[in-house]
PDB file of C-alpha atoms in Angstrom:
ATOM      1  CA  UNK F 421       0.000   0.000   0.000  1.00  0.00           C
ATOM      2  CA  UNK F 422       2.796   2.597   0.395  1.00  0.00           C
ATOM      3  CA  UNK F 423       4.701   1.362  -2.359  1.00  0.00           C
ATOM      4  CA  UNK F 424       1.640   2.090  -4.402  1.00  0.00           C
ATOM      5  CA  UNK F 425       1.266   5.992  -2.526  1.00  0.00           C
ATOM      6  CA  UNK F 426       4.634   6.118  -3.220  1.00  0.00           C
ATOM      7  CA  UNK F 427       4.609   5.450  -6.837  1.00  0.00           C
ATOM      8  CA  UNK F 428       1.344   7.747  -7.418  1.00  0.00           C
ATOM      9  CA  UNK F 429       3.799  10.119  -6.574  1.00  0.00           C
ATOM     10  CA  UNK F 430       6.730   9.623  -8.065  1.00  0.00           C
ATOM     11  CA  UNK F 431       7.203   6.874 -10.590  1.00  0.00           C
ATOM     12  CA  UNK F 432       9.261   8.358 -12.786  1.00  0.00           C
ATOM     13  CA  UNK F 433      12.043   7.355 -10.088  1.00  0.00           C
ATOM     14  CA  UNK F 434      11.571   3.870 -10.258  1.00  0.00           C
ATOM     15  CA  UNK F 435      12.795   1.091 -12.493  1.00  0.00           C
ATOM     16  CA  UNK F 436       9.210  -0.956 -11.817  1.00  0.00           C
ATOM     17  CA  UNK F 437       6.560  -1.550  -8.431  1.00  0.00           C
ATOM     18  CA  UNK F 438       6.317  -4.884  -7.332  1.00  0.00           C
ATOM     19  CA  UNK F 439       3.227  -5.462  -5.171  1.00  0.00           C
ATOM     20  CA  UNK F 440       2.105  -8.841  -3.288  1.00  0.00           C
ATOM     21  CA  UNK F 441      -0.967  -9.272  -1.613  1.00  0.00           C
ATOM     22  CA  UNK F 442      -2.398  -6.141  -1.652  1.00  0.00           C
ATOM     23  CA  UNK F 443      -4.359  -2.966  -3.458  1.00  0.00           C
ATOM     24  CA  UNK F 444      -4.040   0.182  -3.801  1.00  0.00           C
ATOM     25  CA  UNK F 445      -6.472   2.058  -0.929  1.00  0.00           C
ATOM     26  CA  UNK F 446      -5.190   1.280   2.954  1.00  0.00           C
ATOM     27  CA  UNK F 447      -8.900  -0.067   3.920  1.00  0.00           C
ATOM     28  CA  UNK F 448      -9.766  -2.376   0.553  1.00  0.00           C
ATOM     29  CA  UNK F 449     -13.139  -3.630   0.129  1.00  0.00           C
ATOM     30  CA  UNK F 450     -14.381  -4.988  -2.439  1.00  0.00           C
ATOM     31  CA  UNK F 451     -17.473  -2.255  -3.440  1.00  0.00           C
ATOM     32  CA  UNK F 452     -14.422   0.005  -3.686  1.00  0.00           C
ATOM     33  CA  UNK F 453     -12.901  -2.021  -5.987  1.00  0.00           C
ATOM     34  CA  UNK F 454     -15.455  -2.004  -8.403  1.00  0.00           C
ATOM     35  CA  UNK F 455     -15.614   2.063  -8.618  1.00  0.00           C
ATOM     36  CA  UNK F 456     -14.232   3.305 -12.273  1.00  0.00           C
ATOM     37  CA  UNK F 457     -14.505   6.913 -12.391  1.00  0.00           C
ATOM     38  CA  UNK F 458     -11.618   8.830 -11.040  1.00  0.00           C
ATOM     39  CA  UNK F 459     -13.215  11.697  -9.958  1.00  0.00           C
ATOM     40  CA  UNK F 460     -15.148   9.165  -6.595  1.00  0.00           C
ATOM     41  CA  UNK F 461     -13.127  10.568  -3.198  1.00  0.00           C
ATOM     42  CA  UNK F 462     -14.272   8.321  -0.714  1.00  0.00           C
ATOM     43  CA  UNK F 463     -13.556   9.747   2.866  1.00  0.00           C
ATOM     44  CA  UNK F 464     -11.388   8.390   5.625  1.00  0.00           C
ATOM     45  CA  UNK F 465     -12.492   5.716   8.091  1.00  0.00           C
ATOM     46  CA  UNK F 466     -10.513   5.105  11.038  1.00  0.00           C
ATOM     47  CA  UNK F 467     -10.248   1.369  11.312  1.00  0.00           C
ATOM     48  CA  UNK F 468     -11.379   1.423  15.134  1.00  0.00           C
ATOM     49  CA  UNK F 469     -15.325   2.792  14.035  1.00  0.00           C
ATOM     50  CA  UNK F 470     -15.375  -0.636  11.681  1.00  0.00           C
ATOM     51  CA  UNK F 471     -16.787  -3.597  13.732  1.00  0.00           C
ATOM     52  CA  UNK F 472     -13.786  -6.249  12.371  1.00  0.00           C
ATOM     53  CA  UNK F 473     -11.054  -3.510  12.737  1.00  0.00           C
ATOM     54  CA  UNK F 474     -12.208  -2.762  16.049  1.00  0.00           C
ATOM     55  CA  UNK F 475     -11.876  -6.223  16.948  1.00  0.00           C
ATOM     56  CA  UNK F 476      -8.676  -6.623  15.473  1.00  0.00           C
ATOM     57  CA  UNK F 477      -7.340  -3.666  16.709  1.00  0.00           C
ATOM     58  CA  UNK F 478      -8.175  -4.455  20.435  1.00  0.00           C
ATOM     59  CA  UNK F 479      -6.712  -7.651  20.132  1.00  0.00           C
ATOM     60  CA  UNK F 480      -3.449  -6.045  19.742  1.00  0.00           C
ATOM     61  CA  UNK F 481      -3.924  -3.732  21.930  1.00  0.00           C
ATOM     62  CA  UNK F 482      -5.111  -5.723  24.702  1.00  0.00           C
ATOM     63  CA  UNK F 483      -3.303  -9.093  24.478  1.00  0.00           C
ATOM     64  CA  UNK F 484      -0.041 -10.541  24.074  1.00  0.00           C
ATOM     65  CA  UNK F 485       2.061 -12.553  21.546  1.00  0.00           C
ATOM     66  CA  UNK F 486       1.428 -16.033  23.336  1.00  0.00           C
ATOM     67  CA  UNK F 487      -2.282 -15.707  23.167  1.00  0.00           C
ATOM     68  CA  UNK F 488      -2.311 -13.870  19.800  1.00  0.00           C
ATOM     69  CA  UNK F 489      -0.248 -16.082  17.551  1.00  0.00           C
ATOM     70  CA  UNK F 490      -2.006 -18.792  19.554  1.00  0.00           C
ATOM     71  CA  UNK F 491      -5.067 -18.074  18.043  1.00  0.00           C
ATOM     72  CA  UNK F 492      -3.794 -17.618  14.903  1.00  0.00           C
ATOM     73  CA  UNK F 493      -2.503 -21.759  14.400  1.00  0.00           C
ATOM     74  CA  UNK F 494      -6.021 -22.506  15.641  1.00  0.00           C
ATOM     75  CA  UNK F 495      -8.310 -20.568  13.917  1.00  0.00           C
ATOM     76  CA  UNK F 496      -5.674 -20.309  10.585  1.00  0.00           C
ATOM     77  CA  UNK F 497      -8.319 -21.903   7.910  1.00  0.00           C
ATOM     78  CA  UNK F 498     -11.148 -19.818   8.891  1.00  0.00           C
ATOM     79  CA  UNK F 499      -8.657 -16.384   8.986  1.00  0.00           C
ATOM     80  CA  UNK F 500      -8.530 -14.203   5.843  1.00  0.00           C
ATOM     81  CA  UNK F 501      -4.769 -13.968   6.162  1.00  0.00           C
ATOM     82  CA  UNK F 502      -3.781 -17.332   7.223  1.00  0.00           C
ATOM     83  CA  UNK F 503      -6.425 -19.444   5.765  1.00  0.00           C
ATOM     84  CA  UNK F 504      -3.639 -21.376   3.140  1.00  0.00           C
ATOM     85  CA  UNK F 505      -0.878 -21.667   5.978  1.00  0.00           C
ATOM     86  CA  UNK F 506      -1.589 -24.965   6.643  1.00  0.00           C
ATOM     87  CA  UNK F 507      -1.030 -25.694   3.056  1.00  0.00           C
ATOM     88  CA  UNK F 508       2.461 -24.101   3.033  1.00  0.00           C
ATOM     89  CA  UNK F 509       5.260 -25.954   1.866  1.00  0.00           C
ATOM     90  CA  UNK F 510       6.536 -26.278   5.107  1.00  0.00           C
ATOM     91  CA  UNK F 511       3.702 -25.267   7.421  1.00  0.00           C
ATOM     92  CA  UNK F 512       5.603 -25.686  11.016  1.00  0.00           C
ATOM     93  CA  UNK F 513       7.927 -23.251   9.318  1.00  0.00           C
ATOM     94  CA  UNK F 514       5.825 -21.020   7.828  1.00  0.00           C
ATOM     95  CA  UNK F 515       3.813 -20.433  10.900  1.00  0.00           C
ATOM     96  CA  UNK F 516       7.149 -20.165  13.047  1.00  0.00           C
ATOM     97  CA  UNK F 517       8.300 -16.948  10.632  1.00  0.00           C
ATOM     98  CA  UNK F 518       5.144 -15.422  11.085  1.00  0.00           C
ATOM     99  CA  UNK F 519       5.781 -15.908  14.870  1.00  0.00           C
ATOM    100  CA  UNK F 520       9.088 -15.007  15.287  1.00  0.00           C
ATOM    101  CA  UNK F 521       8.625 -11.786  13.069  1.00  0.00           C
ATOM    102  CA  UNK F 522       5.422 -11.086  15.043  1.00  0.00           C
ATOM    103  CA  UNK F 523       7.267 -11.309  18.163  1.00  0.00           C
ATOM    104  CA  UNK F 524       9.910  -8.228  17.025  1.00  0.00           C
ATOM    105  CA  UNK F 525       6.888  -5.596  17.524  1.00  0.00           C
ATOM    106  CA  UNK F 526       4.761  -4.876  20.217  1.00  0.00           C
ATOM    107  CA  UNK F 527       1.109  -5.242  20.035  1.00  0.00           C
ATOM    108  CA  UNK F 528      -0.062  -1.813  21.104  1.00  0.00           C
ATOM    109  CA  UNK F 529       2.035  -0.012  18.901  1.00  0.00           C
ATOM    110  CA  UNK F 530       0.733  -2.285  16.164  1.00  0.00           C
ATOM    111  CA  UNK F 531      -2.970  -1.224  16.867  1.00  0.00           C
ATOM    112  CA  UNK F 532      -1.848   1.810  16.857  1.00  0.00           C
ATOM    113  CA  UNK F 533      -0.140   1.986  13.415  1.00  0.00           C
ATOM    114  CA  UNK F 534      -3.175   0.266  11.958  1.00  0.00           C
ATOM    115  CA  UNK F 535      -5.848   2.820  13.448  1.00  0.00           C
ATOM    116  CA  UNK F 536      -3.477   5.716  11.939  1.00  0.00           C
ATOM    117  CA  UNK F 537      -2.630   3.722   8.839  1.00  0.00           C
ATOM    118  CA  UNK F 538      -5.322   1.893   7.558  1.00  0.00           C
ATOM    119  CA  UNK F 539      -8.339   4.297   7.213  1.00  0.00           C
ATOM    120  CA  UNK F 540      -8.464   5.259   3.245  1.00  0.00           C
ATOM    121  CA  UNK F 541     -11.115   3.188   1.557  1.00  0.00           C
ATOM    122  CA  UNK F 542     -10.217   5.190  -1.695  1.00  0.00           C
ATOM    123  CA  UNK F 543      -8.834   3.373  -4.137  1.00  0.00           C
ATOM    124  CA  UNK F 544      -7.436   6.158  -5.787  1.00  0.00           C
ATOM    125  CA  UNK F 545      -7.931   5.909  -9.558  1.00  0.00           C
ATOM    126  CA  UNK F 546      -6.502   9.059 -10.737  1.00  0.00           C
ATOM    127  CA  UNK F 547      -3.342   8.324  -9.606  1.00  0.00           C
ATOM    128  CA  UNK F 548      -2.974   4.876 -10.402  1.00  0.00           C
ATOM    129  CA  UNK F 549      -3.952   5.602 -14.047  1.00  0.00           C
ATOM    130  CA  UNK F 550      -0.610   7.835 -13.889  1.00  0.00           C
ATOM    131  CA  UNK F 551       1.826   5.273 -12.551  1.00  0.00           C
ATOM    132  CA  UNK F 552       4.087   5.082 -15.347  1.00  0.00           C
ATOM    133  CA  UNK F 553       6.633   1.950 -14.431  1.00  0.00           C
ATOM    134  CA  UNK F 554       6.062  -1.313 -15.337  1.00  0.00           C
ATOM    135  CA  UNK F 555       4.131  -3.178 -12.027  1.00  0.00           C
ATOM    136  CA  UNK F 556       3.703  -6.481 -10.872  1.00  0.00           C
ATOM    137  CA  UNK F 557       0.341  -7.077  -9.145  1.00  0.00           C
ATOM    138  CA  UNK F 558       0.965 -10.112  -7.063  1.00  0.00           C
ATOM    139  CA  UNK F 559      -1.419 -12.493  -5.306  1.00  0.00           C
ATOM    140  CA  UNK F 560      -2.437 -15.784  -3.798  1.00  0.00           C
ATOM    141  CA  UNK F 561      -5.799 -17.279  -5.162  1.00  0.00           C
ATOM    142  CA  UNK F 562      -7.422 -17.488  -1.879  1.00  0.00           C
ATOM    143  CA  UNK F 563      -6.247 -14.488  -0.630  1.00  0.00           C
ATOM    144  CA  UNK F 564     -10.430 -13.170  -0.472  1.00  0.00           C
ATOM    145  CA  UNK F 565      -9.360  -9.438   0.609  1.00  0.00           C
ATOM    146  CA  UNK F 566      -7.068  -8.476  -1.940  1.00  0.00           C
ATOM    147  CA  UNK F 567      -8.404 -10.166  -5.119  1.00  0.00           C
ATOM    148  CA  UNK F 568     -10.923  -7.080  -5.883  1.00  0.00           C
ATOM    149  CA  UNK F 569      -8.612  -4.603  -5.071  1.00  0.00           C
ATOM    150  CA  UNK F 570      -6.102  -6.265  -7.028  1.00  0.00           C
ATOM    151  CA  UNK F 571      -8.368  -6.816  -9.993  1.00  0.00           C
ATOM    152  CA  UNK F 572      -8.833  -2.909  -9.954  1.00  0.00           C
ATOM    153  CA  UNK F 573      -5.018  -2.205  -9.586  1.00  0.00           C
ATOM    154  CA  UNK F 574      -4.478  -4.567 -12.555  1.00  0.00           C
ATOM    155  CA  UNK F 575      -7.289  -2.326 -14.810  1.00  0.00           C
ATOM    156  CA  UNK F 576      -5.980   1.186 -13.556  1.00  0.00           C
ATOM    157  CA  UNK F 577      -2.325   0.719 -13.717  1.00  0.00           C
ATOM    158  CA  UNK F 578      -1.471   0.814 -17.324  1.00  0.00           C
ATOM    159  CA  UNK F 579       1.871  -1.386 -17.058  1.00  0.00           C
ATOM    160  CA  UNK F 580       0.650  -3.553 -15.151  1.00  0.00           C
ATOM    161  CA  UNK F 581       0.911  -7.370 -14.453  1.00  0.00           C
ATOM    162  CA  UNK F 582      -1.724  -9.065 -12.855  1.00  0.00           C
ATOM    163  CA  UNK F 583      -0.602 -12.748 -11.690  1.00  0.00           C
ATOM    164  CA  UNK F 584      -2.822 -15.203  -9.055  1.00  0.00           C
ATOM    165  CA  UNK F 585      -0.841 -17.236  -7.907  1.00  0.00           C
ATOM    166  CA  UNK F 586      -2.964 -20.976  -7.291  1.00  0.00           C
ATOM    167  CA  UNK F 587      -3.339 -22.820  -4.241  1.00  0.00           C
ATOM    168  CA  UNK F 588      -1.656 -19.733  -2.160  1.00  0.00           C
ATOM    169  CA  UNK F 589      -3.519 -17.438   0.409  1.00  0.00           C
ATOM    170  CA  UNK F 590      -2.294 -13.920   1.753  1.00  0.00           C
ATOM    171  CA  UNK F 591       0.789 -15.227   2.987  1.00  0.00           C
ATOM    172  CA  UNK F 592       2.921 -16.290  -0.116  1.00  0.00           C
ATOM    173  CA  UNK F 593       6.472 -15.220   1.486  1.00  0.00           C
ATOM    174  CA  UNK F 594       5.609 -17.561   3.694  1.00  0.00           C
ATOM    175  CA  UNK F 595       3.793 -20.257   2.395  1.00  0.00           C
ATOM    176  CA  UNK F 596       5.985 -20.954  -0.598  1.00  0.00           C
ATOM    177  CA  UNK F 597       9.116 -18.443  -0.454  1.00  0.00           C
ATOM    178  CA  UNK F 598      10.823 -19.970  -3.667  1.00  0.00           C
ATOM    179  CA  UNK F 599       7.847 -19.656  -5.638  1.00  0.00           C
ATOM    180  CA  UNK F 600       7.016 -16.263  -4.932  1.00  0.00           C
ATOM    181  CA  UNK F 601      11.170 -15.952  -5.594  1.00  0.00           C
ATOM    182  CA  UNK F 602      10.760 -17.426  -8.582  1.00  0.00           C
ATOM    183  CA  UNK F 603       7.417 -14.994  -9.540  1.00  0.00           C
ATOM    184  CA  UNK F 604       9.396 -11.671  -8.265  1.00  0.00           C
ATOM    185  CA  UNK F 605      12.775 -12.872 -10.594  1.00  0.00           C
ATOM    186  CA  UNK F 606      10.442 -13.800 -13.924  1.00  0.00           C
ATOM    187  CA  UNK F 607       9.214 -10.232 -13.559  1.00  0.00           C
ATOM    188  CA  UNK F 608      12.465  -8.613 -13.008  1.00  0.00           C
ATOM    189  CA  UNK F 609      13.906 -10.257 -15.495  1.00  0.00           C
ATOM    190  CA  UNK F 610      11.191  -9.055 -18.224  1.00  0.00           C
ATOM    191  CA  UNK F 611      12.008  -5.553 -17.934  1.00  0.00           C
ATOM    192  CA  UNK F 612      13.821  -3.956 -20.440  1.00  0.00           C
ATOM    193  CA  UNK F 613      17.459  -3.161 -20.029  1.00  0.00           C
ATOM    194  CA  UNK F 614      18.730   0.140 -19.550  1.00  0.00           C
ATOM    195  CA  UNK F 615      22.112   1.223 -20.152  1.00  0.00           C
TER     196      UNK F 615
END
C-alpha cells in the first residue's frame, strides 16, 4: 500500500513496483474495488469505528504474543490472512516466521499503526492511471481481501501485471518463499534493459 502511494507520486524514479498481496487504498473492500470513475473521493475511516477492525485492533492492543499467535494456528483456515498456511510448503515453518517476526513488535504499537494507517477506503484511480513503471500485481488465489482490489489495480495501472498465484492465500512469502522468488525474478527479469 505505500509502495503504491509512493509510486502515485513519483514513478518516474523507479525502475518498476512490485506489489504482493495487496491494493491500492489502505482499507480495501471490495465495493471500492469495483468504482471506475476517477473523480469518486471516498472519505477516511478510522479502522477502530469498523466492527472487524475494532476487533482486530483491540486484540493487539489488549493481548499478548502467546495468546495472539495462539489463536492464529487454531483458527488459521477460517482467517482471511492465514487461511492457506496450513497448506504451506513447510507449514511448522511457515507459521514459526510469522511468529518469530510477530514477536519483534509490540502489540499496542501495532494497533496503533493500523488505526493511523489503515483508514483510506479510496482506491485512488486518478493516480494509479498515472503510474508510469512497469508493475507487478501479485497475489495468492485465496487471498479473499485483496483479489478485488487487485483486480482494480491490474485495470488502472497501465503497465501492469496481474498474476494469481494458485493454491496460495495472503501469505505467499511464507507459504511458498521460492515460488514467490521465482514470480518476483520472472518479472524482473522481463524488464527492459537500460544502459
Amino acid at each position: 500500500m505505500i509502495g503504491f502511494r509512493y509510486a502515485m507520486q513519483d514513478s518516474e524514479r523507479l525502475i518498476s513496483l512490485m506489489a504482493t498481496d495487496t491494493g491500492s487504498a489502505t482499507m480495501p473492500s471490495d465495493e471500492a474495488s469495483l468504482i471506475t470513475d476517477p473523480d469518486i473521493r471516498l472519505p477516511r475511516v478510522r479502522l477502530s469505528e469498523v466492527e472487524q477492525g475494532r476487533e482486530m485492533i483491540d486484540t493487539f492492543r489488549f493481548g499478548d504474543w502467546q495468546t495472539i499467535c495462539g489463536g492464529i494456528r487454531q483458527h488459521a483456515p477460517e482467517h482471511m490472512y492465514f487461511n492457506r498456511m496450513h497448506c504451506a510448503v513447510q507449514p511448522e515453518s511457515a507459521f514459526a516466521m510469522y511468529e518469530a517476526c510477530a514477536a519483534r513488535g509490540t502489540p499496542a504499537i501495532i494497533a496503533d499503526f493500523a488505526d493511523s494507517f489503515y483508514d483510506d477506503p479510496d482506491p485512488q484511480i486518478a493516480r494509479l492511471r498515472g503510474i508510469g513503471c512497469p508493475c507487478l500485481m501479485l497475489l495468492g488465489e485465496y487471498d479473499i481481501q485483496f483479489i478485488k482490489p487487485a483486480e482494480l489495480v491490474a485495470r488502472e495501472v497501465p503497465r501492469c501485471t496481474h498474476r494469481v498465484l494458485e493454491g496460495m492465500g495472503h501469505m505467499l512469502a511464507l507459504e511458498n518463499p521460492h515460488r514467490l522468488g521465482d514470480e518476483l525474478l520472472a518479472f524482473l527479469g522481463s524488464l527492459p534493459t537500460t544502459g
